[in-house]
Short mmCIF file of C-alpha atoms in Angstrom, two decimals:
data_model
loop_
_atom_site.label_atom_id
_atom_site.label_comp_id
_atom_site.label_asym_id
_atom_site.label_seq_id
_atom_site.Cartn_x
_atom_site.Cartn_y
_atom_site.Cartn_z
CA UNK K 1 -54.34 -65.12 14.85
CA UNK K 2 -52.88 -62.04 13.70
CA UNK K 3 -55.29 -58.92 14.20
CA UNK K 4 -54.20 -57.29 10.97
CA UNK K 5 -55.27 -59.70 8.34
CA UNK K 6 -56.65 -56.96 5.91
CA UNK K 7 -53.42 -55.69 4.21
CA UNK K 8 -55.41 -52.35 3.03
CA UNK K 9 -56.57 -51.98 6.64
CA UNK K 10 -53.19 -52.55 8.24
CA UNK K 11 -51.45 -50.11 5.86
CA UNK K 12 -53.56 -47.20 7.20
CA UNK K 13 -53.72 -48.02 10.40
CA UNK K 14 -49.63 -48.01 10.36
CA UNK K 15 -49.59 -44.62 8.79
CA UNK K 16 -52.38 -43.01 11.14
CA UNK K 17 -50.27 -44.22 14.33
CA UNK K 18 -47.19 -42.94 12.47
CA UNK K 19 -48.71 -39.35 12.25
CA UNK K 20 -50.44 -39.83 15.46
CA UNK K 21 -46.45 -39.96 17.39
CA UNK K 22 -44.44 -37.62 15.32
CA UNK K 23 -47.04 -34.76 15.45
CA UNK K 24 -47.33 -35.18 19.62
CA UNK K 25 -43.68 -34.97 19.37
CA UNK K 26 -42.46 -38.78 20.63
CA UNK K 27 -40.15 -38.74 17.69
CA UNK K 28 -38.76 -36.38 15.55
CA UNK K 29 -36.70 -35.75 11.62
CA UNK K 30 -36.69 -39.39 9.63
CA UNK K 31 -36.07 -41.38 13.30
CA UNK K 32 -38.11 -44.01 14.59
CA UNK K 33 -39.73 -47.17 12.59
CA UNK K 34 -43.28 -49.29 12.78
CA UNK K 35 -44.19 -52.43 11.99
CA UNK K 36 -46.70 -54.88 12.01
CA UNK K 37 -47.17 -58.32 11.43
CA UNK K 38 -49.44 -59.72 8.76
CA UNK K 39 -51.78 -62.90 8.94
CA UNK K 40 -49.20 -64.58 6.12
CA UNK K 41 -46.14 -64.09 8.88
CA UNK K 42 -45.12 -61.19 6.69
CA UNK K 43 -43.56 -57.70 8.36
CA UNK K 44 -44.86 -54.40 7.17
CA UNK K 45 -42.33 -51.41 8.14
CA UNK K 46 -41.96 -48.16 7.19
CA UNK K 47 -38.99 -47.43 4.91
CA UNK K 48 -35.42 -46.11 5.32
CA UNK K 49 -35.00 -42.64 5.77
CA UNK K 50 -38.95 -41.94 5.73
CA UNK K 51 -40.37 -39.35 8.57
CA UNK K 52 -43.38 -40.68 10.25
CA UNK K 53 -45.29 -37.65 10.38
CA UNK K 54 -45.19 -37.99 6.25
CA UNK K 55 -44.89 -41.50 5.58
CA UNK K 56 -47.40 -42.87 2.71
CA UNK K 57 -49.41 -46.33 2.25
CA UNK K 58 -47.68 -47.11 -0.89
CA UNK K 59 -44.52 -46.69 0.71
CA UNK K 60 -44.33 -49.32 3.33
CA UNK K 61 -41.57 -52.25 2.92
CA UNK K 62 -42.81 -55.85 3.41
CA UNK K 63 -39.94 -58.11 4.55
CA UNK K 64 -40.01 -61.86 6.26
CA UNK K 65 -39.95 -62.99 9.71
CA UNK K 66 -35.85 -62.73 8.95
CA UNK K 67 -35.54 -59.44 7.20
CA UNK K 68 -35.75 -60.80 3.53
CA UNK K 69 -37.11 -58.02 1.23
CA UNK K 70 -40.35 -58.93 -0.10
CA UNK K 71 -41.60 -56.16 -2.17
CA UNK K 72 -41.86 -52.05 -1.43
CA UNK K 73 -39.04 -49.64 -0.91
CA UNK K 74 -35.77 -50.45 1.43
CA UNK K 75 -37.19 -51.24 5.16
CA UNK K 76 -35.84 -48.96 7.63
CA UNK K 77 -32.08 -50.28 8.21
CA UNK K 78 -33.73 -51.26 11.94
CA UNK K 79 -35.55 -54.19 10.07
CA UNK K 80 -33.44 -56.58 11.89
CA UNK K 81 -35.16 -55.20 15.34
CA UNK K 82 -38.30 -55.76 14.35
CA UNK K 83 -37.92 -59.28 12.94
CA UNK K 84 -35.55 -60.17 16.20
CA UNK K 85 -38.78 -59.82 17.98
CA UNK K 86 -41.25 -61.35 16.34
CA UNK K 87 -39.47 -64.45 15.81
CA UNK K 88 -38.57 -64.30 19.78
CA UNK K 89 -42.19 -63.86 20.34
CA UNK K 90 -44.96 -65.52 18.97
CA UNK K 91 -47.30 -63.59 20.23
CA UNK K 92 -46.33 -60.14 19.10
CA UNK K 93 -48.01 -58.36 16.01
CA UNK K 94 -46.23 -55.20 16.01
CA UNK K 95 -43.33 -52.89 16.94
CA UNK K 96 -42.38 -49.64 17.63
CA UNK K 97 -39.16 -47.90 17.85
CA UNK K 98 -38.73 -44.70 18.59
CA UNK K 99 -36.23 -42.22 19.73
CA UNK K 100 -38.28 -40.30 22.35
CA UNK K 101 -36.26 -37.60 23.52
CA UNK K 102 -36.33 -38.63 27.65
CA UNK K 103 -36.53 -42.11 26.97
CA UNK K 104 -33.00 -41.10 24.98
CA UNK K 105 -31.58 -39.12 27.36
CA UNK K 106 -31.96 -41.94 30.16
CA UNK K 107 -30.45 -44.09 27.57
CA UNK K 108 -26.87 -42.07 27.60
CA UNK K 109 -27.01 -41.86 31.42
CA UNK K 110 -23.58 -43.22 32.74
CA UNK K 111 -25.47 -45.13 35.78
CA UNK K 112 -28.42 -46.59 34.43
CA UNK K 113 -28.62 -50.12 35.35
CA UNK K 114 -28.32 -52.61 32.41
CA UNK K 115 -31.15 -54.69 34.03
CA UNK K 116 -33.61 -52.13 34.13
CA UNK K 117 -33.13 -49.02 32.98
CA UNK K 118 -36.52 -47.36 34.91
CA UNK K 119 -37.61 -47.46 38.05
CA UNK K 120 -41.50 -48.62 37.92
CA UNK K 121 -42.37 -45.09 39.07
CA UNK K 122 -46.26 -45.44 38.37
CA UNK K 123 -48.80 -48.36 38.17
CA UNK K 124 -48.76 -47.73 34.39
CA UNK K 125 -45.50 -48.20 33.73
CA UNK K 126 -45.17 -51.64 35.83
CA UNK K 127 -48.49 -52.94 34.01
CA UNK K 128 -47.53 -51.22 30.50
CA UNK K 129 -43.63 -51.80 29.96
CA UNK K 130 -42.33 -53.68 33.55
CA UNK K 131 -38.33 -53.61 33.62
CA UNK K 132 -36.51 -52.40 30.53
CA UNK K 133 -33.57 -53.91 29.78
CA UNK K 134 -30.26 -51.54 28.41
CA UNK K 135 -28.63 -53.30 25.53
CA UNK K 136 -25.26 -52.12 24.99
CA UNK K 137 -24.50 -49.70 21.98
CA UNK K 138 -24.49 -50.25 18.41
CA UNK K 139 -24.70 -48.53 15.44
CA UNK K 140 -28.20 -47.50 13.98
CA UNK K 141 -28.22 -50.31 11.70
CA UNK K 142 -25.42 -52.66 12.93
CA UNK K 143 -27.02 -56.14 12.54
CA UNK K 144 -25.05 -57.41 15.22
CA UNK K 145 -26.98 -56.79 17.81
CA UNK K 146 -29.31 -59.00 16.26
CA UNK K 147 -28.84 -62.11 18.64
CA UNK K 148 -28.69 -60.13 21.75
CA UNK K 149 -32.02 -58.36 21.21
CA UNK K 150 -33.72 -61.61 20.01
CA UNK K 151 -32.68 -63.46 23.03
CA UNK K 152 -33.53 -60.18 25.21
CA UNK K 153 -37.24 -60.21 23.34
CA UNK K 154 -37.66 -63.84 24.39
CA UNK K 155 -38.15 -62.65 28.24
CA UNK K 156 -39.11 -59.09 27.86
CA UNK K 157 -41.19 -57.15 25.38
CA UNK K 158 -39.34 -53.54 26.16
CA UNK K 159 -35.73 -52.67 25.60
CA UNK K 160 -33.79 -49.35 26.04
CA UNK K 161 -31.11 -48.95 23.33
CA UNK K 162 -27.91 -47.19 24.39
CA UNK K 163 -27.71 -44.09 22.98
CA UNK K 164 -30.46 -44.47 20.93
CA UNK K 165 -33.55 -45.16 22.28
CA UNK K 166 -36.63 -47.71 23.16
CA UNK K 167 -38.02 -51.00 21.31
CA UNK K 168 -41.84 -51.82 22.31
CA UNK K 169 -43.46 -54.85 20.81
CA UNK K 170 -47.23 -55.63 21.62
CA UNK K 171 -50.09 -58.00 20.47
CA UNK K 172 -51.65 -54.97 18.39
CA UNK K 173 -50.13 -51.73 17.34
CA UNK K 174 -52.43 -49.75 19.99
CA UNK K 175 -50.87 -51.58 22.88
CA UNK K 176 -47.28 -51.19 21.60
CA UNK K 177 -47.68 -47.79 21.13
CA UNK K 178 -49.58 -47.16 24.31
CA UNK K 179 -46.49 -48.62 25.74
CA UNK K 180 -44.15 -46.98 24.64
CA UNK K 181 -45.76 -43.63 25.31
CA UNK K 182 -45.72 -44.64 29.41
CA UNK K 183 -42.00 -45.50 28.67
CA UNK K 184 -41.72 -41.84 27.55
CA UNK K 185 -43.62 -40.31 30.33
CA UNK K 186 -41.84 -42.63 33.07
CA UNK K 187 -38.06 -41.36 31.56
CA UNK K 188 -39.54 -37.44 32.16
CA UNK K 189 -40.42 -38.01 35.40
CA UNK K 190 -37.33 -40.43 36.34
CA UNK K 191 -35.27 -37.22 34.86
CA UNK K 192 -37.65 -34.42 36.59
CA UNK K 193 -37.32 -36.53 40.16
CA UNK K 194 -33.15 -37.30 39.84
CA UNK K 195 -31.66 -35.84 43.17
CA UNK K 196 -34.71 -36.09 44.91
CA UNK K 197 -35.78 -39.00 47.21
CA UNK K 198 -38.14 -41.30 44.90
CA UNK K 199 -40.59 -43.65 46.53
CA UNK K 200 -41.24 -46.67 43.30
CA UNK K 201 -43.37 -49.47 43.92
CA UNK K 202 -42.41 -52.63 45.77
CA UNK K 203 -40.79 -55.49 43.62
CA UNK K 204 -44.10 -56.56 45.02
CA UNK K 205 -46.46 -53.87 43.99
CA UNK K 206 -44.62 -53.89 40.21
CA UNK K 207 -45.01 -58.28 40.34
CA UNK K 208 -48.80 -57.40 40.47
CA UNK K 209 -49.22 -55.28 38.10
CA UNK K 210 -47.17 -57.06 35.30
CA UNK K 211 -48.13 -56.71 31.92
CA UNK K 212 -48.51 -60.07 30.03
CA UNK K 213 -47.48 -58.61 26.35
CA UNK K 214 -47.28 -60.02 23.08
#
């Protein structure tokens, strides 16, 4: 059962979380895009080329579980993303992309594994995010990376975009946010600890502490 049944209710709640990561500074100018999912299946997103940190109710895009327009202004031209992972997981009500600026800098790193981009420095990050995938580079906007990050979302519920930035999807908006904020904080200290000896956690440790997510 979705969690944001109320329309009204979601709509706010989409815009306060909006607000909420642009004015702490995890993204910045029009970049970075919400979303939840409604109890009809439905996708509400913020629009293309809206800022969050001034993003309105009345203009959030509805779209379908396959990026049909429904009603509302033009969805943010990441609209394919968001619908990639919902339909690869059933359990997800909401996503959040943002282009954080550590979390962007790992992403143009020339040696960043593609299997996991992070080390699981803290307990956080292996119960909050786990291992991040890199997907290879696209365009914002190029739908075809479409099949790649729906079959990626199928097995985990955090990507790193090359050259671009991190995907989160959660079972509410709080936990995909909450996410994606320890994604943010685990890329500053991954870049504040490079040429130093790092001590993660064990595959071991990390297996322990995985995060079931939607």
């Amino acid at each position: 059962m979705s969690p944001y049944a109320d329309e009204t209710a979601a709509r706010a709640f989409l815009v306060r979380t909006a607000r909420s990561l642009f004015t702490r500074g995890l993204t910045h100018g029009s970049t970075g895009n919400l979303s939840v999912r409604l109890a009809d299946g439905s996708l509400l997103l913020t629009p293309t080329g809206s800022s969050l940190g001034t993003v309105e109710e009345p203009q959030l895009s509805r779209t379908d579980v396959h990026g049909t327009h429904l009603d509302g202004p033009r969805p943010t031209k990441e609209a394919f993303l968001h619908a990639a992972f919902y339909r690869a997981r059933p359990n997800a009500h909401a996503v959040v992309h943002l282009h954080s600026t550590h979390a962007a800098a790992v992403s143009c790193l020339r040696d960043v594994p593609p299997d996991n981009a992070l080390p699981p420095l803290t307990a956080y990050y292996a119960m909050r995010v786990g291992t991040l995938p890199l997907l290879p580079y696209h365009a914002p906007g190029d739908s075809s990376l479409e099949p790649l990050a729906e079959e990626t979302a199928r097995t985990h519920h955090a990507v790193l975009l090359a050259n671009h930035g991190p995907v989160v999807a959660g079972t509410t908006l709080e936990q995909a946010a909450d996410a994606i904020e320890e994604l943010e904080e685990t890329a500053r200290l991954h870049l504040l600890l490079r040429g130093h000896a790092i001590r993660p956690l064990t595959t071991a440790q990390a297996g322990e502490l995985a995060h079931p997510s939607g």
